[in-house]
Tab-separated table of C-alpha atoms and ligand atoms in Angstrom:
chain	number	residue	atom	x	y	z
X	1	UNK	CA	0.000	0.000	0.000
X	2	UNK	CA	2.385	2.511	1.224
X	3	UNK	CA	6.138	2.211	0.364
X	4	UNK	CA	8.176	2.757	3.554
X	5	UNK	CA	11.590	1.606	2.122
X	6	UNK	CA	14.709	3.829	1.767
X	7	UNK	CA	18.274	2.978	0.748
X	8	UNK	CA	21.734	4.060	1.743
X	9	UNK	CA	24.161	3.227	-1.602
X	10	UNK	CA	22.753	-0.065	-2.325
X	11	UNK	CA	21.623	-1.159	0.765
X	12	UNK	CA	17.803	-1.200	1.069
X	13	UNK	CA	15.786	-0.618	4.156
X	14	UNK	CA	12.738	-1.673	3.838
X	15	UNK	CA	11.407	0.987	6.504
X	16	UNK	CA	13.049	4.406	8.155
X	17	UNK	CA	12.525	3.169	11.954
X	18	UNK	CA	15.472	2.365	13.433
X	19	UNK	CA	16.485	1.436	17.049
X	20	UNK	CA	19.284	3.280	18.399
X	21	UNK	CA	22.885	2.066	20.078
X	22	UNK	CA	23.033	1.691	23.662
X	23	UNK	CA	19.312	1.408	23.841
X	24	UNK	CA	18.049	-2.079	21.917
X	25	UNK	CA	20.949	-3.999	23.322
X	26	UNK	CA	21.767	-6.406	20.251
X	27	UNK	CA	18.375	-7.258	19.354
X	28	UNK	CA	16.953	-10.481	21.546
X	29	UNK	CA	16.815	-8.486	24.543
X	30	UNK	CA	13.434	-7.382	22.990
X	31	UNK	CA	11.796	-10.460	21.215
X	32	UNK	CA	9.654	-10.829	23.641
X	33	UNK	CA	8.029	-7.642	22.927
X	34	UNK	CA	8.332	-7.098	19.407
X	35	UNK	CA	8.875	-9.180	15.673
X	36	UNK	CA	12.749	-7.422	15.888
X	37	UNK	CA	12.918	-8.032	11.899
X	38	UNK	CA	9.731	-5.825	11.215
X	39	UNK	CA	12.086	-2.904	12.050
X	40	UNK	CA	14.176	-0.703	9.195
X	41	UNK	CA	17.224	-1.775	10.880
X	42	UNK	CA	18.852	-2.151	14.417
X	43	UNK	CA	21.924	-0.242	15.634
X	44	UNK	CA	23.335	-2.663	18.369
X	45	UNK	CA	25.198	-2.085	21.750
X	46	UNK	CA	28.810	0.189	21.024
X	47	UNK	CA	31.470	-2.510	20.360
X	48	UNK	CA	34.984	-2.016	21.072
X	49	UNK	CA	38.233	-3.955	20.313
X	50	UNK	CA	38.685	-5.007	24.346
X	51	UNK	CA	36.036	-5.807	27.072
X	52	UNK	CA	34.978	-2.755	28.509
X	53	UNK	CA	33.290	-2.796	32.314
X	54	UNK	CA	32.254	1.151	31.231
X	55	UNK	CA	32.103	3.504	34.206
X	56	UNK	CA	31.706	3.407	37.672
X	57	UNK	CA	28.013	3.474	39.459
X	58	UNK	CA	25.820	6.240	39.574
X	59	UNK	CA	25.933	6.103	36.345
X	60	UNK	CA	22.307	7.246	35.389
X	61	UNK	CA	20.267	9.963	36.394
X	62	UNK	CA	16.336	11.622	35.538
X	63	UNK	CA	16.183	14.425	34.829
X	64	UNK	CA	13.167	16.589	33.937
X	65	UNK	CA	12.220	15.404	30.490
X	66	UNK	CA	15.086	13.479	30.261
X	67	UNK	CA	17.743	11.023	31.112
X	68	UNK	CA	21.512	11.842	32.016
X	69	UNK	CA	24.070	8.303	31.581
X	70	UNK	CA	27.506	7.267	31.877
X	71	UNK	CA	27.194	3.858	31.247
X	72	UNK	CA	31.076	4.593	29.206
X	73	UNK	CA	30.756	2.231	26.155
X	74	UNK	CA	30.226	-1.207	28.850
X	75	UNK	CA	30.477	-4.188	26.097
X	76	UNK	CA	32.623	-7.459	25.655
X	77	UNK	CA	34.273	-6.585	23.208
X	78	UNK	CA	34.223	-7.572	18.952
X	79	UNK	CA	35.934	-11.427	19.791
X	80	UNK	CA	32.505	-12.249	22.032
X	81	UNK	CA	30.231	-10.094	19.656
X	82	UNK	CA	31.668	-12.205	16.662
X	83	UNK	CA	31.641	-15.828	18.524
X	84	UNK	CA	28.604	-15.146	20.768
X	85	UNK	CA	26.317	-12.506	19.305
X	86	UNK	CA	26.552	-12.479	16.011
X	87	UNK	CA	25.716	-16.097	15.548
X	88	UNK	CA	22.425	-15.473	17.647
X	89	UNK	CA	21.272	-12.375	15.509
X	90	UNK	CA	22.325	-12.633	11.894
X	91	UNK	CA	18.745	-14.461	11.366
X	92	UNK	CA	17.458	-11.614	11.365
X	93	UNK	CA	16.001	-10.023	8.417
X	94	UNK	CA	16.971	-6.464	9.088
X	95	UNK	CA	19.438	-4.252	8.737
X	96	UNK	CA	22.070	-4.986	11.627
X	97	UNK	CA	24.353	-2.086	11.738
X	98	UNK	CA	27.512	-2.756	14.378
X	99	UNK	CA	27.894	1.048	16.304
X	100	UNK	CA	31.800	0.900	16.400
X	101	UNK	CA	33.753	2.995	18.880
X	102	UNK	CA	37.686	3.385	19.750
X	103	UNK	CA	40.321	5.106	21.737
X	104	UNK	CA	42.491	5.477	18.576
X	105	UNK	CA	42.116	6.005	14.347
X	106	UNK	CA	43.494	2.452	14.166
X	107	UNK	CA	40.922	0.913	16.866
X	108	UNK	CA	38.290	2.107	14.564
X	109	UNK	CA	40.403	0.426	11.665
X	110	UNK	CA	40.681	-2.632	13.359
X	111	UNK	CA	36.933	-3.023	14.434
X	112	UNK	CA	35.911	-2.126	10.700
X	113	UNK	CA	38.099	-4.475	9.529
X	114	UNK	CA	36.765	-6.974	11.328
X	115	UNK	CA	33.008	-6.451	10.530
X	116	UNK	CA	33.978	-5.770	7.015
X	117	UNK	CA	34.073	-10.071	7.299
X	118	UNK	CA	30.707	-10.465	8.650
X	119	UNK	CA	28.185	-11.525	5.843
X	120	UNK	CA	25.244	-10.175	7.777
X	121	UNK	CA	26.397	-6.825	8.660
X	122	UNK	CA	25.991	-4.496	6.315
X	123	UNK	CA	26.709	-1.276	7.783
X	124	UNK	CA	28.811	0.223	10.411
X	125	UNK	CA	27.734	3.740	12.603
X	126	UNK	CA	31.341	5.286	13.461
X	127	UNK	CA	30.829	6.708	16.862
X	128	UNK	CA	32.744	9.353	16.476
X	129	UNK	CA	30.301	11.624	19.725
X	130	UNK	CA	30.247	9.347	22.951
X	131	UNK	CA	30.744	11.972	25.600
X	132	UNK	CA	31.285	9.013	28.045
X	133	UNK	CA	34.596	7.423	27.755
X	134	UNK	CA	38.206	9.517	28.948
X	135	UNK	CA	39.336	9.036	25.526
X	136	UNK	CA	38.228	8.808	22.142
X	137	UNK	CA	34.704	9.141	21.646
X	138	UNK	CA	33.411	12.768	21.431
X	139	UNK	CA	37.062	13.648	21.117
X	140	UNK	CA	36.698	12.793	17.574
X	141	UNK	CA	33.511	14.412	16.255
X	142	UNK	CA	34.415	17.628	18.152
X	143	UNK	CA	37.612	18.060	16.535
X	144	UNK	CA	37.891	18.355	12.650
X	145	UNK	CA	41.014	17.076	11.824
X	146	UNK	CA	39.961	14.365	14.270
X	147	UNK	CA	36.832	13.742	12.483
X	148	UNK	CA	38.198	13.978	8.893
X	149	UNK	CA	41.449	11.335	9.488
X	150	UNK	CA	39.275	8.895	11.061
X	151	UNK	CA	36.508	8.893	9.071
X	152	UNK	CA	39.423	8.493	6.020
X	153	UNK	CA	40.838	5.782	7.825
X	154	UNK	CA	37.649	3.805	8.114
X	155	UNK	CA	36.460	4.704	4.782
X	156	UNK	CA	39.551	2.814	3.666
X	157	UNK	CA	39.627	0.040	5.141
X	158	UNK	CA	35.680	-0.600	5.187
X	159	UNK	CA	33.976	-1.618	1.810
X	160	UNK	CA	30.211	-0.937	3.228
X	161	UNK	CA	28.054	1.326	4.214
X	162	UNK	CA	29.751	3.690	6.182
X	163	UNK	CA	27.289	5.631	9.166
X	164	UNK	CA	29.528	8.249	11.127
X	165	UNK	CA	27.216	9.555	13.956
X	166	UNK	CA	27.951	12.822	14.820
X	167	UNK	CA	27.879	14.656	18.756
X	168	UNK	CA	25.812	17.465	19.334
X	169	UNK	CA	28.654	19.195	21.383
X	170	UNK	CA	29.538	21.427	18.823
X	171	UNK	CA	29.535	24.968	17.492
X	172	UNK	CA	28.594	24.465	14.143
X	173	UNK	CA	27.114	20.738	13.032
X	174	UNK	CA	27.252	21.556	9.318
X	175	UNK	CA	31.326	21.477	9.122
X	176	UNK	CA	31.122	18.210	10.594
X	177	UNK	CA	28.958	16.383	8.277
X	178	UNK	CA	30.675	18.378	5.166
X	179	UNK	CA	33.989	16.669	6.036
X	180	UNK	CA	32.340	13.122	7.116
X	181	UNK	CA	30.619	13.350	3.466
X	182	UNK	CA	33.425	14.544	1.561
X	183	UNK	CA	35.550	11.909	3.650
X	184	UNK	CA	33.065	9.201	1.893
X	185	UNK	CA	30.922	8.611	4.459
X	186	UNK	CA	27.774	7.032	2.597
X	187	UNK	CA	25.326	8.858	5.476
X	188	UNK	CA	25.210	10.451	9.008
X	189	UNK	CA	23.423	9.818	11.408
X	190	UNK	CA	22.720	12.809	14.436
X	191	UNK	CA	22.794	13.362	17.863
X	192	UNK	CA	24.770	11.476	20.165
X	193	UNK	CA	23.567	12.474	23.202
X	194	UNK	CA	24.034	16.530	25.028
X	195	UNK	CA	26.739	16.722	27.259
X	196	UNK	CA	25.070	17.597	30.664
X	197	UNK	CA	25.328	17.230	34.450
X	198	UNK	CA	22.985	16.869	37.939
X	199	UNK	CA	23.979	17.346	40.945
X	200	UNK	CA	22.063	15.639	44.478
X	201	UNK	CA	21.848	18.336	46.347
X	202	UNK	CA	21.109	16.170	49.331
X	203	UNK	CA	24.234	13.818	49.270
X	204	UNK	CA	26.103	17.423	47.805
X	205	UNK	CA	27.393	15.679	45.361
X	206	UNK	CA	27.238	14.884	41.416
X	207	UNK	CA	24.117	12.736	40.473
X	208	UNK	CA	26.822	10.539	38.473
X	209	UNK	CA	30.362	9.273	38.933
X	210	UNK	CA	31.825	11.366	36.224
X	211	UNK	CA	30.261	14.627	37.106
X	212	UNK	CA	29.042	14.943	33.485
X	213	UNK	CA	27.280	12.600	31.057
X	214	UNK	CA	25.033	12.238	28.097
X	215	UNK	CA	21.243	13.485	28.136
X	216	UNK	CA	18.940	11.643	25.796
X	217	UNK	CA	14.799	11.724	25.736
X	218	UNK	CA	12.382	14.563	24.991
X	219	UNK	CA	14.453	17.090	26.739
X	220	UNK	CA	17.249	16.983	23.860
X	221	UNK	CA	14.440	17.236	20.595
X	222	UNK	CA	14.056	20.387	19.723
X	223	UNK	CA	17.864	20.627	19.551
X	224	UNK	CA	18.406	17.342	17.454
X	225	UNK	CA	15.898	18.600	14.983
X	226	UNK	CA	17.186	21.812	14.513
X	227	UNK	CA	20.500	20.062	13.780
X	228	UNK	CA	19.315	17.327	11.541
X	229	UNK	CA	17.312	19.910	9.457
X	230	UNK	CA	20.792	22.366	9.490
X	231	UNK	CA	23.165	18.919	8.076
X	232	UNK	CA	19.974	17.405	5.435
X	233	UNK	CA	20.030	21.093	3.806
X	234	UNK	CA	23.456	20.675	3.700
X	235	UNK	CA	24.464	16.991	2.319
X	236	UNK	CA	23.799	14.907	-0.413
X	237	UNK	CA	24.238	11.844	1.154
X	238	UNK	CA	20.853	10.267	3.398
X	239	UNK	CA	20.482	11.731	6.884
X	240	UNK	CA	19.135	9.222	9.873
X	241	UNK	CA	17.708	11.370	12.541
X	242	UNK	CA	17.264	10.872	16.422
X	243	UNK	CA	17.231	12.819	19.711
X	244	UNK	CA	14.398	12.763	22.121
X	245	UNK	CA	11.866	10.485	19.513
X	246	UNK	CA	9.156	8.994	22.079
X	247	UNK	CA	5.996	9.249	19.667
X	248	UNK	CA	4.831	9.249	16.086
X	249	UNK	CA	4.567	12.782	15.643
X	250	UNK	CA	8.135	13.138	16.738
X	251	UNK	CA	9.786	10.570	13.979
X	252	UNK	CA	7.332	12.643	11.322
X	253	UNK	CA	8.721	15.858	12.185
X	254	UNK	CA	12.589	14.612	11.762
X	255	UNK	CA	11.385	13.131	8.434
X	256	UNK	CA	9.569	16.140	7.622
X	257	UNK	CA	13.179	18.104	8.457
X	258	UNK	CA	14.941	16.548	5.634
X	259	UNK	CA	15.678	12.754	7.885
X	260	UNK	CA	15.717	9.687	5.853
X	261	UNK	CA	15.342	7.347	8.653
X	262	UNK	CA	14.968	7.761	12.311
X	263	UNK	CA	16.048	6.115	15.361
X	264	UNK	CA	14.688	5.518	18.404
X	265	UNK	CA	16.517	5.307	21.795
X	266	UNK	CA	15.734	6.292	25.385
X	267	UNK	CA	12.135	5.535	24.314
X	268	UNK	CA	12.220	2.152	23.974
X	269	UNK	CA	13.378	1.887	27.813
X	270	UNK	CA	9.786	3.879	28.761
X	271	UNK	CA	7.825	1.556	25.941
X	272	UNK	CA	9.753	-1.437	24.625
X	273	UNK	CA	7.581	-1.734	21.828
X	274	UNK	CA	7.718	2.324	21.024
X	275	UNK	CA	9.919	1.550	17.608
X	276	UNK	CA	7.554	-0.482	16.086
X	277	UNK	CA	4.280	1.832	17.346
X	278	UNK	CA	6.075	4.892	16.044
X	279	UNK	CA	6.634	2.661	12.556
X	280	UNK	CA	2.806	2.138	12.388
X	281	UNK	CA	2.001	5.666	12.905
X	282	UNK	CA	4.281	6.578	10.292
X	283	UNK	CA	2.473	4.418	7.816
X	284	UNK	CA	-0.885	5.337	9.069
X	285	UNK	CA	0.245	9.098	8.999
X	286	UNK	CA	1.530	8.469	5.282
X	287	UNK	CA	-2.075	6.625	4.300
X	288	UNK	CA	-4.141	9.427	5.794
X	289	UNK	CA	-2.402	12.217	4.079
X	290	UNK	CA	-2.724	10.186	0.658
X	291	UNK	CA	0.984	9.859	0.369
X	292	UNK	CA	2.023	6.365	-1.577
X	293	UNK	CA	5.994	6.899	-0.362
X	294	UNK	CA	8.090	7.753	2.439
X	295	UNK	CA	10.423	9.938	0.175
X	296	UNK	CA	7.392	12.113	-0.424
X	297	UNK	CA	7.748	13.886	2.754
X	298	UNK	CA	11.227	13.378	3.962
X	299	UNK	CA	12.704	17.354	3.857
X	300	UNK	CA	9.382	18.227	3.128
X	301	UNK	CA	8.924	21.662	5.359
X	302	UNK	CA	12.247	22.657	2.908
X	303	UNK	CA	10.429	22.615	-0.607
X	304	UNK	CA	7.156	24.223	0.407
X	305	UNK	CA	7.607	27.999	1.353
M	1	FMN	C1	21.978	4.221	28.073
M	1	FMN	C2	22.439	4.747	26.747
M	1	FMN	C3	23.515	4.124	26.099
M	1	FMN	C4	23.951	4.601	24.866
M	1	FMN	N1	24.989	3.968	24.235
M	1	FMN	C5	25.393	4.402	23.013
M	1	FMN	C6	26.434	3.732	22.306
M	1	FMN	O1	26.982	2.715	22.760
M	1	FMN	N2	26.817	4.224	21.097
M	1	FMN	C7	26.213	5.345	20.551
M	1	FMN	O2	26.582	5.761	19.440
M	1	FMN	N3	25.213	5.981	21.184
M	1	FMN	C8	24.798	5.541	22.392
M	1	FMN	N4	23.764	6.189	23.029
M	1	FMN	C9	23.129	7.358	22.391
M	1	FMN	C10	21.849	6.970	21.652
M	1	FMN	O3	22.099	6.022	20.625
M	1	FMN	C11	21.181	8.240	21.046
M	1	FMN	O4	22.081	8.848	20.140
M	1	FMN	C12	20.790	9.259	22.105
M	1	FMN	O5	20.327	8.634	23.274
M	1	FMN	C13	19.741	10.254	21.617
M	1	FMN	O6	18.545	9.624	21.267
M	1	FMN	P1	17.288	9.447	22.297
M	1	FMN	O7	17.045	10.811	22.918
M	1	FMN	O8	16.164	8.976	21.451
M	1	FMN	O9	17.699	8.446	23.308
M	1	FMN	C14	23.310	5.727	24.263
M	1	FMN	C15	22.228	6.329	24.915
M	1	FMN	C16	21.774	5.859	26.137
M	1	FMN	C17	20.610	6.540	26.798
């Protein structure tokens, strides 16, 4: 009836909902809520080259609207996710993408490297904007330079489809997706969560063990759209949206905004099933407006004056 499928390069999706890393673990962690291959694609859990334990406990706090975390990138590392995971999820029949995150250029290398060898996994998201770990991470996507050399490293040494997902903790988002797309980068994806901080004013001290840490949920939309709307006018390449996406209306304006796809995150912890509610609506949405495709109304707001 209503043609929900997009495509980065050559790879087809065959809808724009999304789950996002860090908050759809690697997939099974939900079957019992959801048919996981009904979704566009899934974004698992941030993989690494070593185990990492992540950070030290507090490590998440409410906030109004929102959700501040350290959790620091906690995963067992690409030997486990390629002799224990990947086995378990590459039945699938979705998009996996592997979220890939380092403390160096050539960690990134490596990890791509590795992937690059798994049949099922089509797609890598550079995480070039955790503000969570001491190094690496937003280090990267705040800096240029940073941004450009490893997003050339990885582009040569990685023969898919290349995601780089850019942090909001920056002055102007447009230079960063210029050099990820002129660094071959086949699409972004934007935000990582806000850098933020809470403090418990009853113990005196800092809600979480590294003072600062990532807010995600509602709180953080109306910043991630104005962003994704400021890097679609900007690129050629496709443009996957997310920041603060908890209902229907929310993953229509980022399409609206000039998003090909959208991802959902801290709203599957609320509503496990959000991802594939906000799907429906976005087919229902599409139906009642008389639309027959998606593409009619991604970056729509930008060709009507
Ligand atoms: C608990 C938690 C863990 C996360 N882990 C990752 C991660 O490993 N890699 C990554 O790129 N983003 C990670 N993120 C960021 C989300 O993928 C997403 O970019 C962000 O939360 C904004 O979307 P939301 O407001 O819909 O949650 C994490 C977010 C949360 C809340």
């Amino acid at each position: 009836m209503v043609n929900l499928g997009f495509s980065i390069g050559d790879l087809h999706f065959k809808n724009p909902v999304l789950t996002a890393s860090g908050t759809f673990g690697y997939g099974p962690e939900f079957d019992d809520f959801l048919d996981v291959s009904r979704l566009g694609g899934i974004v698992v859990k941030g993989t690494t080259l070593e185990p990492r334990e992540g950070n030290l406990y507090p490590r998440m706090a409410e906030t109004p609207s929102g959700m501040l975390n350290a959790v620091g990138l906690q995963n067992k590392g690409i030997d486990y996710f390629e002799k224990n995971i990947y086995p378990s999820i590459s039945g699938y029949d979705t998009n996996i993408i592997v979220n890939i995150n380092g403390s160096y250029v050539d960690d990134y290398v490596t990890l791509a490297e590795r992937i690059n060898t798994l049949d099922k996994i089509p797609a890598v998201e550079l995480n070039i904007s955790c503000p969570n770990v001491k190094m690496g991470g937003m280090a990267f996507g705040t800096n240029l330079d940073s941004a450009r050399e490893v997003t050339r490293a990885v582009r040569a040494a990685y023969s898919k489809i290349l995601i780089v997902k850019l942090s909001p903790n920056v002055t102007n988002i447009v230079d960063f997706a210029k050099v990820v797309e002129e660094e071959g980068a086949d699409s972004i994806s934007l935000i990582n969560t806000i850098l933020g901080m809470s403090i418990d004013v009853e113990k005196m001290r800092p809600a979480l063990s590294t003072i600062t840490g990532g807010l995600s949920g509602p709180a953080i939309k109306p910043v991630a759209l104005r962003m994704v709307w400021q890097v679609a006018k900007a690129v050629k390449i496709p443009v996957i949206g997310m920041g603060g996406i908890m209902t229907t209306s929310d993953a229509l304006e980022f399409l609206l905004a000039g998003a090909s796809a959208v991802q959902i995150g801290t709203a599957s912890f609320i509503d496990p099933q959000a991802s594939i509610k906000i799907l429906e609506g976005i087919e229902k949405y599409l139906i009642e407006k008389g639309f027959s495709e998606i593409k009619e109304i991604v970056g729509y707001i930008n060709r009507t004056k």
